[in-house]
Short mmCIF file of C-alpha atoms in Angstrom, two decimals:
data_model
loop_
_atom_site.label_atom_id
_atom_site.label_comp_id
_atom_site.label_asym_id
_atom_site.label_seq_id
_atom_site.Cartn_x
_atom_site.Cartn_y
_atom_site.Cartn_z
CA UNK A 196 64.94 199.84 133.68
CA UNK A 197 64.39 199.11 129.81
CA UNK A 198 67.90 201.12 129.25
CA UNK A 199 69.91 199.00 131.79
CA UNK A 200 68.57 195.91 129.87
CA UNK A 201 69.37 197.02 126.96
CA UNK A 202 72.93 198.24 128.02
CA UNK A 203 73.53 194.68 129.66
CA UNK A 204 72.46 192.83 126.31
CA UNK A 205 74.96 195.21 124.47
CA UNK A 206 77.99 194.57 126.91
CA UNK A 207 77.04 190.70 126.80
CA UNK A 208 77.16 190.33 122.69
CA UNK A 209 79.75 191.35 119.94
CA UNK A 210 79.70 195.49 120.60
CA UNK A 211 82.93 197.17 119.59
CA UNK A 212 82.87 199.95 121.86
CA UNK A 213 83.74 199.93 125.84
CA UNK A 214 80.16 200.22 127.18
CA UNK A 215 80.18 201.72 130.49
CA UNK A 216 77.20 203.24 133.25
CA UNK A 217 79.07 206.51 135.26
CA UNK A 218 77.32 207.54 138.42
CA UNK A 219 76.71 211.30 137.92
CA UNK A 220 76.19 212.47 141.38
CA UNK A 221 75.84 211.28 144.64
CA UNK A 222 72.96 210.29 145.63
CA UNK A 223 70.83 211.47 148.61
CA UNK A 224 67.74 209.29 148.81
CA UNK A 225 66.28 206.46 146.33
CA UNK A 226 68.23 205.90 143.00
CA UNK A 227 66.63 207.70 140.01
CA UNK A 228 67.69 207.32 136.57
CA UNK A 229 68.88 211.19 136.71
CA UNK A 230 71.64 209.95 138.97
CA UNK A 231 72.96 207.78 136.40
CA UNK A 232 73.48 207.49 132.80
CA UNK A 233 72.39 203.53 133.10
CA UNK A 234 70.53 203.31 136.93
CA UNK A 235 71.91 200.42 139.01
CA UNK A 236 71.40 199.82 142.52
CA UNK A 237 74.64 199.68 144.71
CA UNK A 238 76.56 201.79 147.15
CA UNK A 239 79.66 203.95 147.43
CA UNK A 240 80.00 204.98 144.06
CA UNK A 241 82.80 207.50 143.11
CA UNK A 242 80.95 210.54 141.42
CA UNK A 243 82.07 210.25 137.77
CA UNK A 244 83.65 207.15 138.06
CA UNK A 245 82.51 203.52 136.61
CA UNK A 246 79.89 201.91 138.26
CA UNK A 247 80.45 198.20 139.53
CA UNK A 248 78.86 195.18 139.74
CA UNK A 249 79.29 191.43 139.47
CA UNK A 250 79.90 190.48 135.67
CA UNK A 251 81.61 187.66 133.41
CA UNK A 252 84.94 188.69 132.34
CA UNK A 253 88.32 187.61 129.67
CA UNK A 254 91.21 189.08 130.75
CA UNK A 255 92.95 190.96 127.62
CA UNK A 256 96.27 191.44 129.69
CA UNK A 257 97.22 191.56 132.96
CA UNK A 258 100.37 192.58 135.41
CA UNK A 259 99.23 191.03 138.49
CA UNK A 260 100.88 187.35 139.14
CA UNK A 261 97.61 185.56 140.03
CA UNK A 262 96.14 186.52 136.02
CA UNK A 263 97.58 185.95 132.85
CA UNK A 264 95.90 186.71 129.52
CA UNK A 265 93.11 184.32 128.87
CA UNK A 266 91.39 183.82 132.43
CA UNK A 267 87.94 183.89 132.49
CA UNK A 268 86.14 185.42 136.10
CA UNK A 269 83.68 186.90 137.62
CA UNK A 270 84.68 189.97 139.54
CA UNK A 271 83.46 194.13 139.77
CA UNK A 272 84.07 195.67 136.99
CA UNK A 273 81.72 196.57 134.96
CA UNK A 274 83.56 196.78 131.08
CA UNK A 275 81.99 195.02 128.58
CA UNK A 276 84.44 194.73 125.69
CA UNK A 277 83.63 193.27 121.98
CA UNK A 278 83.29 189.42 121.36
CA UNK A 279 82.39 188.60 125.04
CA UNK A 280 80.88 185.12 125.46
CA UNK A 281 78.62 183.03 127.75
CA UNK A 282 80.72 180.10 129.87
CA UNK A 283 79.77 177.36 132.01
CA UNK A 284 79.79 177.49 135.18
CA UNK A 285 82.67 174.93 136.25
CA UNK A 286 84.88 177.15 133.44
CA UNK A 287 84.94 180.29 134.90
CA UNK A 288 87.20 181.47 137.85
CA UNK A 289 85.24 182.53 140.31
CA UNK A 290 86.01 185.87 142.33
CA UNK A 291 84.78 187.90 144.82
CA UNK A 292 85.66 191.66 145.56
CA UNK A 293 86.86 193.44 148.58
CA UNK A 294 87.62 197.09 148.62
CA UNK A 295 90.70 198.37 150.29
CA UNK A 296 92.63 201.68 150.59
CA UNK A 297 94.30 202.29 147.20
CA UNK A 298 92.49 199.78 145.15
CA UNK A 299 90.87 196.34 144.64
CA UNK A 300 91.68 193.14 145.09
CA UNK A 301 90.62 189.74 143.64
CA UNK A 302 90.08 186.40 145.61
CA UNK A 303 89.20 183.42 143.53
CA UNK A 304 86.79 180.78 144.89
CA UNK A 305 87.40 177.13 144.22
CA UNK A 306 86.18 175.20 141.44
CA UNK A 307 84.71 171.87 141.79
CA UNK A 308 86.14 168.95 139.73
CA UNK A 309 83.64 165.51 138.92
CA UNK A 310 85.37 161.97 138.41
CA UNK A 311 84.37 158.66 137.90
CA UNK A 312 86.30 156.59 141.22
CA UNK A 313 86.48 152.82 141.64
CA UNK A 314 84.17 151.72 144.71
CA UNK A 315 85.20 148.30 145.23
CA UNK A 316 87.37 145.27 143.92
CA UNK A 317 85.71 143.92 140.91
CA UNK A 318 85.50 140.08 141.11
CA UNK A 319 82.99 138.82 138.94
CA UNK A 320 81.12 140.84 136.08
CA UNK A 321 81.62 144.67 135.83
CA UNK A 322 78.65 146.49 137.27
CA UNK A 323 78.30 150.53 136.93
CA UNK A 324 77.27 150.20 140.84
CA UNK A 325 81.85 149.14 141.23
CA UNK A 326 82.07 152.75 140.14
CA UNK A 327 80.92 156.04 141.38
CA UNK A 328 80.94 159.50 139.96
CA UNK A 329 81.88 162.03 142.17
CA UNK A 330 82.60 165.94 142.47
CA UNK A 331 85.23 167.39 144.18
CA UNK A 332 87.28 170.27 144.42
CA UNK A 333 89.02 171.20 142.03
CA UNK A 334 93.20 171.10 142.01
CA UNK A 335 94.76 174.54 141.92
CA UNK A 336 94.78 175.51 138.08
CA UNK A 337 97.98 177.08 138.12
CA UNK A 338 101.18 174.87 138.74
CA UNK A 339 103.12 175.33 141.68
CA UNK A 340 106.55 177.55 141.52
CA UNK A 341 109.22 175.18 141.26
CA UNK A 342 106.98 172.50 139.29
CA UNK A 343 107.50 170.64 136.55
CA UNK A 344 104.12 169.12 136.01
CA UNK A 345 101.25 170.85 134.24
CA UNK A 346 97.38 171.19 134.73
CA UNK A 347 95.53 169.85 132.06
CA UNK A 348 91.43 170.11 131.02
CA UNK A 349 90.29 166.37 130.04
CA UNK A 350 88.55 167.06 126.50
CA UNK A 351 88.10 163.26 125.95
CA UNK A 352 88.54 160.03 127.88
CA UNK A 353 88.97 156.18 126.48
CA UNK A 354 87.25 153.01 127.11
CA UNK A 355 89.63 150.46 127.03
CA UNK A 356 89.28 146.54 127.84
CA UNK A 357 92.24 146.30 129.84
CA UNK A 358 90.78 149.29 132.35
CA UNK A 359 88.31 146.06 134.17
CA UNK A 360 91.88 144.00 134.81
CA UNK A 361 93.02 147.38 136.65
CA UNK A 362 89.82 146.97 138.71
CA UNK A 363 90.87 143.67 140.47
CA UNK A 364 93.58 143.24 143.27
CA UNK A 365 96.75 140.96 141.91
CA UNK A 366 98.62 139.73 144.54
CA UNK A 367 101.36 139.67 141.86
CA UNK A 368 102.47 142.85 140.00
CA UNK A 369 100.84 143.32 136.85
CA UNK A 370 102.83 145.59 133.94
CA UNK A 371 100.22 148.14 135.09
CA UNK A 372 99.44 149.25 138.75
CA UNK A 373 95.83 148.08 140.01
CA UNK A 374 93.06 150.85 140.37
CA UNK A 375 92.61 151.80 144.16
CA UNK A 376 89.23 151.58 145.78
CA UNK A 377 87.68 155.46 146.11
CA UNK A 378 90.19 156.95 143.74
CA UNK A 379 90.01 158.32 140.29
CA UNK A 380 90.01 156.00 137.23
CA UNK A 381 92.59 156.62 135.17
CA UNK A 382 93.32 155.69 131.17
CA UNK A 383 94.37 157.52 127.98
CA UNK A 384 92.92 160.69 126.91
CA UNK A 385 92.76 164.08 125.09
CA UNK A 386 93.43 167.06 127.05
CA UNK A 387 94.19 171.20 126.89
CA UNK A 388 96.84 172.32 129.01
CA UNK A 389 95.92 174.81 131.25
CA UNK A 390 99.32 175.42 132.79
CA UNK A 391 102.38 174.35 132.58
CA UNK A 392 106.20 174.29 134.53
CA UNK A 393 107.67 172.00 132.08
CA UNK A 394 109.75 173.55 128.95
CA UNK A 395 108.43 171.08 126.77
CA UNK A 396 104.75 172.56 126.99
CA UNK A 397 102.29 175.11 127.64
CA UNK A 398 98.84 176.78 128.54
CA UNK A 399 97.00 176.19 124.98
CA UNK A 400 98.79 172.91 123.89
CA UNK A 401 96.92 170.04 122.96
CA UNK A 402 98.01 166.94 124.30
CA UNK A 403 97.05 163.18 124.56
CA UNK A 404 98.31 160.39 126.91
CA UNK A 405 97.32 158.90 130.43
CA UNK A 406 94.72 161.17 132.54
CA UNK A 407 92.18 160.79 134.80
CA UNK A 408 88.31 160.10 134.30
CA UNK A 409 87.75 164.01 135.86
CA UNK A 410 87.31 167.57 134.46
CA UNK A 411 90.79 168.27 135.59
CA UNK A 412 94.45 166.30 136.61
CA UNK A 413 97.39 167.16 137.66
CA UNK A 414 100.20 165.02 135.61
CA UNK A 415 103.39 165.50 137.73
CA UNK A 416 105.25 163.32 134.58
CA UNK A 417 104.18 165.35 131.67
CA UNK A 418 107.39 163.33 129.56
CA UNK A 419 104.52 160.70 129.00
CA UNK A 420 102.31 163.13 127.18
CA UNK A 421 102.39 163.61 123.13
CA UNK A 422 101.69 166.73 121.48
CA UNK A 423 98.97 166.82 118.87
CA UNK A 424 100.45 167.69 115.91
CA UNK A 425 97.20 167.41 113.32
CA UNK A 426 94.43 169.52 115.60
CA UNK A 427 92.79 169.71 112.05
CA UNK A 428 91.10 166.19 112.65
CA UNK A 429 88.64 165.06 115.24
CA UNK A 430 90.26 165.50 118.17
CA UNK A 431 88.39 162.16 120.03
CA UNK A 432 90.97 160.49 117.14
CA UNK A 433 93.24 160.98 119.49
CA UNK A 434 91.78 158.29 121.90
CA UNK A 435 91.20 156.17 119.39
CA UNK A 436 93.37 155.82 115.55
CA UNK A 437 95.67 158.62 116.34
CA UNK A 438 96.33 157.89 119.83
CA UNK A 439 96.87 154.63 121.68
CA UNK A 440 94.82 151.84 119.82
CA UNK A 441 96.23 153.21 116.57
CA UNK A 442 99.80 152.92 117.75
CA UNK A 443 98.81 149.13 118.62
CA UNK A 444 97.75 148.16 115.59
CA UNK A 445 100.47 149.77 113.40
CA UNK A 446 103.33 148.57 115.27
CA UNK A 447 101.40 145.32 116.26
CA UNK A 448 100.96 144.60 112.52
CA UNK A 449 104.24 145.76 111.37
CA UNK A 450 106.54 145.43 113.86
CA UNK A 451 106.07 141.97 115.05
CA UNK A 452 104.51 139.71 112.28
CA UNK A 453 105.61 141.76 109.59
CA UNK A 454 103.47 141.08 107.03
CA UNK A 455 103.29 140.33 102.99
CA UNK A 456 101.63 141.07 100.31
CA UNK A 457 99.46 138.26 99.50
CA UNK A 458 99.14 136.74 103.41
CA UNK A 459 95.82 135.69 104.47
CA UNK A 460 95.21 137.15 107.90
CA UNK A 461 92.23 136.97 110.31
CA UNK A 462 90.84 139.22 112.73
CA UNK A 463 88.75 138.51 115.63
CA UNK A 464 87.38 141.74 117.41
CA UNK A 465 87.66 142.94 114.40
CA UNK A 466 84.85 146.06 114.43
CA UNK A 467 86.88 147.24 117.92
CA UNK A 468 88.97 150.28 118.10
CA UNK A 469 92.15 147.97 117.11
CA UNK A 470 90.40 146.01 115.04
CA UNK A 471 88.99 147.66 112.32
CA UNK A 472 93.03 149.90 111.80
CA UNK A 473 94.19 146.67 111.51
CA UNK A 474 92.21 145.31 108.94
CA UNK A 475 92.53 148.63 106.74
CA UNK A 476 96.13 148.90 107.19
CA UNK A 477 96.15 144.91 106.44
CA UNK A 478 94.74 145.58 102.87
CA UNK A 479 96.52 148.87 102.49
CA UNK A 480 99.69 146.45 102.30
CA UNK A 481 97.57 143.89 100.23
CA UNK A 482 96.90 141.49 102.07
CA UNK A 483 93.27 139.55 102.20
CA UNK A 484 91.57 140.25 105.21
CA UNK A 485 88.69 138.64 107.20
CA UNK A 486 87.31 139.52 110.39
CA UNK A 487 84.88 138.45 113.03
CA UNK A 488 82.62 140.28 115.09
CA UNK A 489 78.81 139.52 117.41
CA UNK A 490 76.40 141.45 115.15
CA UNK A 491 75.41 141.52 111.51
CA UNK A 492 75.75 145.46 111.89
CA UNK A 493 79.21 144.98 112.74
CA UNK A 494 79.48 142.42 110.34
CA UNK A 495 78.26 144.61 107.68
CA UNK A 496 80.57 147.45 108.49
CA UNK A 497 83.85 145.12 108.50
CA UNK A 498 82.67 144.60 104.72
CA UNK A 499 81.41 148.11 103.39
CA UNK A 500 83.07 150.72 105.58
CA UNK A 501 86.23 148.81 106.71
CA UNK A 502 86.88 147.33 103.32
CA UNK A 503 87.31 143.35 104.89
CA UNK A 504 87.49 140.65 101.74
CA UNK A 505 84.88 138.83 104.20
CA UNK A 506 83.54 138.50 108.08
CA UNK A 507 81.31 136.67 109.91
CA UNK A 508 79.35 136.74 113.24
CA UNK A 509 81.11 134.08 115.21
CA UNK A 510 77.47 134.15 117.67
CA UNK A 511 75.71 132.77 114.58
CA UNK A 512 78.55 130.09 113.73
CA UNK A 513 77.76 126.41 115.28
CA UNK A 514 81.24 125.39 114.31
CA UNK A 515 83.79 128.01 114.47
CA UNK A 516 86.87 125.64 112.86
CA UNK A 517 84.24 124.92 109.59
CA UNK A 518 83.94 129.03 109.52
CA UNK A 519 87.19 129.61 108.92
CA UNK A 520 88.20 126.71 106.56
CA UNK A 521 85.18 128.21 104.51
CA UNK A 522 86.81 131.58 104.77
CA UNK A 523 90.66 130.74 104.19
CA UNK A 524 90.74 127.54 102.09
CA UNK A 525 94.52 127.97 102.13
CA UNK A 526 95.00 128.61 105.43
CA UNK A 527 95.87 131.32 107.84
CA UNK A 528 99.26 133.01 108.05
CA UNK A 529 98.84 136.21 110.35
CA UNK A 530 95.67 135.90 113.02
CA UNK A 531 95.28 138.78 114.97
CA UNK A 532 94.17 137.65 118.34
CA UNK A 533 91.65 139.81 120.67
CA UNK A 534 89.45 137.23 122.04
CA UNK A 535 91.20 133.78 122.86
CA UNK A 536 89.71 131.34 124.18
CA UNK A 537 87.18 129.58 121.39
CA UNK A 538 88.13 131.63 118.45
CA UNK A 539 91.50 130.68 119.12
CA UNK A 540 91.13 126.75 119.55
CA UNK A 541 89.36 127.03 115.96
CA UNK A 542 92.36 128.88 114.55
CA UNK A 543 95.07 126.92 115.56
CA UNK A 544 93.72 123.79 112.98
CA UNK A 545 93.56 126.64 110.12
CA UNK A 546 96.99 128.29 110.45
CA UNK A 547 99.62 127.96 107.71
CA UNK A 548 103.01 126.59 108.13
CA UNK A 549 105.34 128.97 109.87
CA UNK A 550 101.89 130.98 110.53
CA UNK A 551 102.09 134.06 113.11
CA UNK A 552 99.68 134.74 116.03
CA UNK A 553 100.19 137.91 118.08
CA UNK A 554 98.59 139.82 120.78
CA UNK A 555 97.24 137.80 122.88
CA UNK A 556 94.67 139.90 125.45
CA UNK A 557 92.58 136.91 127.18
CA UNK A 558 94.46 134.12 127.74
CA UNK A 559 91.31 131.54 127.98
CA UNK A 560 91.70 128.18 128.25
CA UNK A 561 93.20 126.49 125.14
CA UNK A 562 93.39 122.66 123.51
CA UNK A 563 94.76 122.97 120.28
CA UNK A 564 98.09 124.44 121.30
CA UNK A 565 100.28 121.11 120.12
CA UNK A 566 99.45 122.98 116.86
CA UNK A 567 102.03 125.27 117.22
CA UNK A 568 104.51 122.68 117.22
CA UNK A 569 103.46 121.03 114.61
CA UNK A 570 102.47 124.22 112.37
CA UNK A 571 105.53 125.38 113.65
CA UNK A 572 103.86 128.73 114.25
CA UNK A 573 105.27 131.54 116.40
CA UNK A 574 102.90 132.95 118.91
CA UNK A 575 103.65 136.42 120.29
CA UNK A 576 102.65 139.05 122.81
CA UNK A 577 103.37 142.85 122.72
CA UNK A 578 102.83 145.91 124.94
CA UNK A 579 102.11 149.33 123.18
CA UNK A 580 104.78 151.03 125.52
CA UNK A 581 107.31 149.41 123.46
CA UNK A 582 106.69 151.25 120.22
CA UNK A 583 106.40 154.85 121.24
CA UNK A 584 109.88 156.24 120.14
CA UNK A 585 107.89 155.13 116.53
CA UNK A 586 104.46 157.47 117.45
CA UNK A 587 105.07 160.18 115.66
CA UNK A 588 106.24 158.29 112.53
CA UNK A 589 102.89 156.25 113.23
CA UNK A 590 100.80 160.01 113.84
CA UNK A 591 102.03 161.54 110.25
CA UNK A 592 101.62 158.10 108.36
CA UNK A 593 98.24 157.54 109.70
CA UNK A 594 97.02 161.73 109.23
CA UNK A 595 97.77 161.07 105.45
CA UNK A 596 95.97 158.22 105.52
CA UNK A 597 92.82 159.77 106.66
CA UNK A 598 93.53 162.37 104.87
CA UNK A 599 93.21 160.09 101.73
CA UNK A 600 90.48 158.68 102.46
CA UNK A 601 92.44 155.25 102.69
CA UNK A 602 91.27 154.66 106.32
CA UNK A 603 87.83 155.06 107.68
CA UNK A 604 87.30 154.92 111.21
CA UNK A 605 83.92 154.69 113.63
CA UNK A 606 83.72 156.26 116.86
CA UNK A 607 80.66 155.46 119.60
CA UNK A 608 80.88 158.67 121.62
CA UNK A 609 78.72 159.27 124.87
CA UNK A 610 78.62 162.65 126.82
CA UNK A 611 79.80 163.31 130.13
CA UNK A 612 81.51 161.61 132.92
CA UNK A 613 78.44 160.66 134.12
CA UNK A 614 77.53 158.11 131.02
CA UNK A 615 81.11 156.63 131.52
CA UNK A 616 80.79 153.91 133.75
CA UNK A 617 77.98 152.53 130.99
CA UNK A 618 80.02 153.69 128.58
CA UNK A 619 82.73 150.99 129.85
CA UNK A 620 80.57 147.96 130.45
CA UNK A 621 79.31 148.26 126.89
CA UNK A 622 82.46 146.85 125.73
CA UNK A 623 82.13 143.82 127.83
CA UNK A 624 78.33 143.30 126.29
CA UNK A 625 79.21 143.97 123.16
CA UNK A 626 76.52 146.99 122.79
CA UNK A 627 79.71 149.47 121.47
CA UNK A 628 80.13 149.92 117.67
CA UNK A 629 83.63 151.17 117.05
CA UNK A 630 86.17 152.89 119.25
CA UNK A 631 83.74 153.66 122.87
CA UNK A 632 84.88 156.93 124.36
CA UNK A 633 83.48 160.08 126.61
CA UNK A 634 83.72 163.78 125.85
CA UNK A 635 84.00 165.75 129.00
CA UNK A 636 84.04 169.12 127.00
CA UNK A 637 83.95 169.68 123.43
CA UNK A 638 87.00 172.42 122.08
#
């Protein structure tokens, strides 16, 4: 059997030529290598025609409707053609073969499909036991006629904070629907379109926008999808300073408090995946930055990576009001709010007149709010949504940047949907260091 081995590891590399085993008579009795070029084991062979058996296969080209150029399966035919390549399991179509008069036909098998559900209502602290990862099967990969939607493969997911306020039940409408107990999460993402019935894209493109936490979705509203126009950079960028989080802090920071050079602003959450484009684009446009943040590693990386004038970690600061007059002598005129609550009580005091405070995530209690009156500050909240007729402006600004070297950005990347639920609650502990996302499969 040494030749068959050898002949399999040929078809299964980088060989030029079509490698192929011909049955040279029929057989009468046990298979001998005389009865073959290559000996293999199986049945109703044609005399001088190509012996069969279950392989890996690309498709080159194809004329049958169920196979388009690209597929990967596993079928009969036994062609091993140049450049052919090991897949995963979950990435290959399965088939099986069934002989008929006139010819062969393929039937593909289903493929299965994990993603990360919500179990319960979330009421108190986030626990990975209020979500559960799951497999499934698989959606059909090819669109339905008719369709508009496409089928995409989830390359990367996000972990966002606003995902755990999704995870309770409002009795009032929030500006996003609630998760549903036993269904897929859901949140922005970077994903390869596998097929398409919408003009605007198609199988190959590479997309970001709201997805599920799975291998594989089914967006019925592809309009809400962005093309990626700079595939050249990290594509996980795209759930982080290209993608959502980046849009937020450019338009955050330069549509709403439009900012000088020369302003004093302050930035709590500042190491986050907001945080730290905000500060850079902050002293891009020359302004003097400080930022706070619950480590001295994060702390350190506000101030040597990030480029902050200063920072502090608030968790080491017994008076958070003394902090920042030691930080902004002058005052505060644009405070970048992520954390509420304390922070914010201690900022209030140490804003400038006609100082601006903007989005506001965690409304916690407050004191010091007759501040704004007398400060006569403007305090103002924003949703992303309402900025992206600006994103690709935002995507071609912020390339160059990177580009440049002007930003720098920090990514804490897990793998697999089954180190996603963690991956989530980290942001809650603080454990994350920079933008916390998933890859589901690497391109």
């Amino acid at each position: 059997m040494d030749e068959l081995e050898e002949a399999l590891a040929m078809a299964m590399t980088t060989a030029v030529s079509n490698t192929r085993v011909i049955l040279r008579r029929y057989m009468t009795w046990f298979p001998s290598e005389d009865e073959m070029e290559v000996t293999s084991y199986i049945s109703d062979f044609v005399q001088g025609e190509v012996s069969t058996n279950n392989v890996v296969m690309k498709v080159m080209s194809s004329g049958h409707p169920d196979f388009k150029a690209g597929n990967l399966c596993l079928g009969d035919d036994w062609m091993a053609r140049s450049s052919v390549q090991t897949f995963p399991l979950t990435e290959v179509t399965r088939t099986k073969s069934r002989r008929r008069s006139g010819g062969r036909s393929m039937a593909a098998a289903t493929l299965s499909n994990k993603r990360v559900i919500l179990k319960r209502y979330v009421t108190g602290l986030l626990s990975e036991d209020d979500m559960e990862v799951v497999t499934v099967e698989a959606p059909p990969l090819d669109v339905p006629t008719g369709s508009k939607g496409v089928v995409v493969k989830n390359l990367y997911v996000s972990c966002d904070p606003y995902m755990r306020n999704r995870m309770t039940r409002h009795e009032l409408p929030s500006y996003i629907p609630d998760f549903v107990p036993g269904e897929v999460l859901e949140n922005f993402g970077v994903m390869k379109v596998i097929s398409s019935g919408h003009l605007d894209f198609k199988a190959g493109d590479l997309v970001w926008g709201m997805t599920g936490w799975e291998e594989y979705t089914v967006i019925n509203n592809p309009e809400s999808l962005f093309k990626i126009n700079h595939p050249e950079l990290p594509l996980s960028y795209y759930t982080g300073i290209l993608g959502m989080p980046g849009l937020t802090a450019y338009a955050g920071f330069f549509e709403v408090p439009k900012p000088k050079k020369g302003e004093y602003v302050f930035i709590s959450g500042a190491s986050g995946a907001v945080g730290q484009v905000v500060g850079q684009l902050a002293k891009i446009t020359g302004c003097y930055v400080v930022g706070s943040a619950g480590s001295d590693e994060k702390v350190n990386l506000l101030k040597s990576k990030f480029g902050f004038d200063d920072a502090f970690n608030y968790k080491k600061e017994q008076d958070l009001e003394a902090a920042l007059r030691r930080c902004f002598p002058e005052g505060i005129d644009i405070y970048y709010e992520n954390v509420g609550g304390k922070m914010l009580d201690a900022v209030l005091p140490n804003m400038r007149l006609g100082g601006r405070i903007y989005n506001l995530e965690r409304p916690e209690g407050v004191k010091n709010l007759f501040y704004i009156v007398t400060k006569r500050l403007r305090m103002e909240g924003f949703l992303v949504f309402d900025f992206y007729d600006k994103y690709y402006q935002f995507e071609e600004e912020m390339a160059g940047y990177l580009k440049e070297g002007k930003v720098a950005y920090v990514e804490d990347v897990v793998e697999g949907l089954d180190a996603a639920p963690a991956a989530l609650i980290k942001l809650f502990t603080g454990r994350n260091v920079g933008k916390q996302l998933v890859a589901i499969a690497r391109e």
